Amino acid sequence: NGRPDKKSYRTYTVKDASMDDVRMMRHVIERWLKRQKEWPDLLLLDGGLVHLNEIYNLLSTEGLSDIVTLAALSKREETIHRMGLDDLVLDRRGRVLVFARDEAHRFVNNFHRKRRGRKGLADPLEAVEGLGAKRLQALLRHFGGRQGIEHASPEDLTAVEGIGPALAKRIWQEIH
């Protein structure tokens, strides 16, 4: 009915190491396809002809190119690209598609902002393999806080119960 269905919003963390916009979109669409039970009337991509061609090829290899209508909305001149059809430059009547794209940008930008904020709050010691909550607590008690741990040598770290030489070395490497 022309309004966002916010319960249906999904976020995907791109697990592909490439920082290529087209490949990242393909990765997300591949994961999205696996979870679909119902197909939408329109799959609207945020991009141009390159994005459209890549996702069309993906849908074709999956045998879905006839099931889902595919279009790409490029930012410049608000142009809709479709496979085998002429491009459309949107006027005021096409604002619902532009709104959908802008809402997707708003949602994903908030997601990334929150995610980056959480990363900034993460404790680097949580990444150390073999260092759980109890051992971390023992380190904090022994050294009186994070600064004490940061200034400790690997030999000092092994003085704490439950911290062996290998774990002490990993802790020291993570901090330094």
XYZ file of C-alpha atoms in Angstrom:
176
model
C 0.000 0.000 0.000
C 2.892 2.362 -0.652
C 4.205 2.153 2.925
C 7.307 0.348 4.206
C 6.780 -3.051 5.839
C 9.488 -2.615 8.456
C 8.956 -6.100 9.908
C 10.211 -7.496 6.623
C 13.457 -5.484 6.623
C 16.601 -7.645 6.691
C 20.279 -6.885 7.025
C 23.102 -9.017 5.713
C 26.718 -8.903 6.745
C 28.709 -9.459 3.570
C 31.030 -12.398 4.121
C 32.738 -12.065 0.755
C 36.175 -10.482 1.100
C 35.783 -8.417 -2.073
C 35.026 -4.754 -1.701
C 33.354 -4.640 -5.114
C 29.827 -3.214 -4.966
C 28.477 -5.551 -7.657
C 29.957 -8.691 -6.092
C 28.695 -7.714 -2.650
C 25.195 -7.228 -4.074
C 25.389 -10.620 -5.783
C 26.484 -12.218 -2.503
C 23.518 -10.720 -0.637
C 21.022 -11.681 -3.364
C 22.375 -15.266 -3.403
C 21.765 -15.516 0.347
C 18.343 -13.850 0.025
C 17.261 -16.300 -2.698
C 17.886 -19.287 -0.424
C 15.386 -17.988 2.153
C 12.568 -17.005 -0.202
C 9.297 -18.877 0.010
C 7.218 -16.218 -1.794
C 8.509 -14.134 -4.659
C 7.914 -10.374 -4.791
C 6.280 -8.641 -7.726
C 9.427 -6.597 -8.280
C 13.048 -6.931 -7.231
C 14.363 -3.359 -7.316
C 18.129 -2.991 -7.271
C 20.021 0.079 -6.211
C 22.370 0.533 -9.125
C 22.705 0.737 -12.854
C 23.088 -1.550 -15.832
C 26.112 -3.375 -14.400
C 24.158 -4.334 -11.277
C 21.137 -5.319 -13.353
C 23.170 -7.570 -15.671
C 24.959 -9.302 -12.785
C 21.774 -10.059 -10.846
C 19.916 -11.059 -14.010
C 22.681 -13.583 -14.748
C 22.384 -14.902 -11.193
C 18.594 -15.262 -11.491
C 18.993 -16.948 -14.880
C 21.429 -19.546 -13.541
C 18.994 -20.236 -10.673
C 16.088 -20.519 -13.148
C 14.263 -17.568 -11.598
C 14.557 -14.884 -14.284
C 10.946 -15.516 -15.436
C 9.533 -15.610 -11.890
C 10.816 -12.281 -10.563
C 10.532 -8.963 -12.368
C 13.895 -7.236 -12.100
C 14.705 -3.540 -12.359
C 17.585 -1.305 -11.320
C 17.203 2.293 -10.193
C 20.272 4.418 -10.886
C 20.725 7.611 -8.918
C 21.638 9.827 -11.812
C 18.430 11.217 -13.318
C 16.418 8.591 -11.345
C 16.470 6.126 -14.243
C 14.875 2.665 -14.173
C 16.791 0.028 -16.155
C 15.092 -3.236 -17.190
C 16.310 -6.201 -19.212
C 15.258 -5.988 -22.858
C 13.223 -2.802 -22.348
C 13.927 0.889 -22.780
C 15.104 2.874 -19.780
C 12.577 5.039 -17.971
C 13.390 8.398 -16.430
C 11.075 8.755 -13.445
C 8.896 11.771 -12.965
C 6.761 12.615 -9.904
C 4.616 9.493 -10.385
C 7.668 7.267 -9.837
C 8.492 8.759 -6.462
C 7.394 5.596 -4.618
C 10.355 3.736 -6.164
C 12.741 6.547 -5.280
C 11.309 6.554 -1.751
C 11.896 2.772 -1.514
C 15.535 3.219 -2.540
C 16.071 6.135 -0.160
C 14.432 4.197 2.697
C 16.764 1.256 2.009
C 19.735 3.654 2.193
C 18.490 5.122 5.471
C 17.986 1.680 7.002
C 21.333 0.230 5.939
C 23.254 3.351 6.943
C 21.774 3.134 10.449
C 22.718 -0.554 10.560
C 26.330 0.214 9.605
C 26.550 3.100 12.086
C 25.384 0.840 14.930
C 27.708 -1.954 13.832
C 30.739 0.334 13.691
C 29.812 1.755 17.095
C 29.715 -1.737 18.607
C 33.119 -2.547 17.109
C 34.580 0.513 18.812
C 33.303 -0.729 22.153
C 34.599 -4.269 21.692
C 37.377 -5.435 23.995
C 40.437 -6.615 22.035
C 40.990 -9.342 24.630
C 37.692 -10.970 23.629
C 39.325 -11.952 20.338
C 42.034 -14.011 22.067
C 41.406 -17.713 21.547
C 41.301 -19.559 24.858
C 40.680 -16.465 26.986
C 37.209 -16.764 28.437
C 35.363 -14.709 31.009
C 36.891 -16.437 34.041
C 40.495 -16.108 32.884
C 39.908 -12.490 31.880
C 38.467 -11.813 35.318
C 41.526 -13.457 36.933
C 43.801 -11.213 34.831
C 41.892 -8.095 35.835
C 42.075 -9.013 39.523
C 45.774 -9.863 39.369
C 46.855 -6.719 37.486
C 44.241 -4.341 38.915
C 42.728 -3.379 35.564
C 43.326 -3.131 31.837
C 46.359 -0.872 32.107
C 48.102 -3.392 34.296
C 47.462 -6.094 31.716
C 48.711 -3.827 28.917
C 52.002 -3.168 30.735
C 52.572 -6.816 31.660
C 55.124 -8.942 29.838
C 54.258 -12.466 28.664
C 56.204 -13.780 31.674
C 54.125 -11.602 34.029
C 50.932 -12.910 32.426
C 51.903 -16.539 33.100
C 51.935 -15.752 36.837
C 48.127 -15.668 36.713
C 46.431 -18.984 37.438
C 45.101 -20.626 34.265
C 47.328 -18.619 31.913
C 49.999 -20.743 30.260
C 52.918 -19.537 28.149
C 51.089 -19.992 24.823
C 47.991 -18.104 26.007
C 50.151 -15.390 27.582
C 51.908 -14.908 24.252
C 48.566 -14.631 22.374
C 47.288 -12.092 24.927
C 50.453 -10.025 24.676
C 50.353 -10.126 20.838
C 46.687 -9.068 20.772
C 47.383 -6.069 23.006
C 50.580 -5.033 21.252
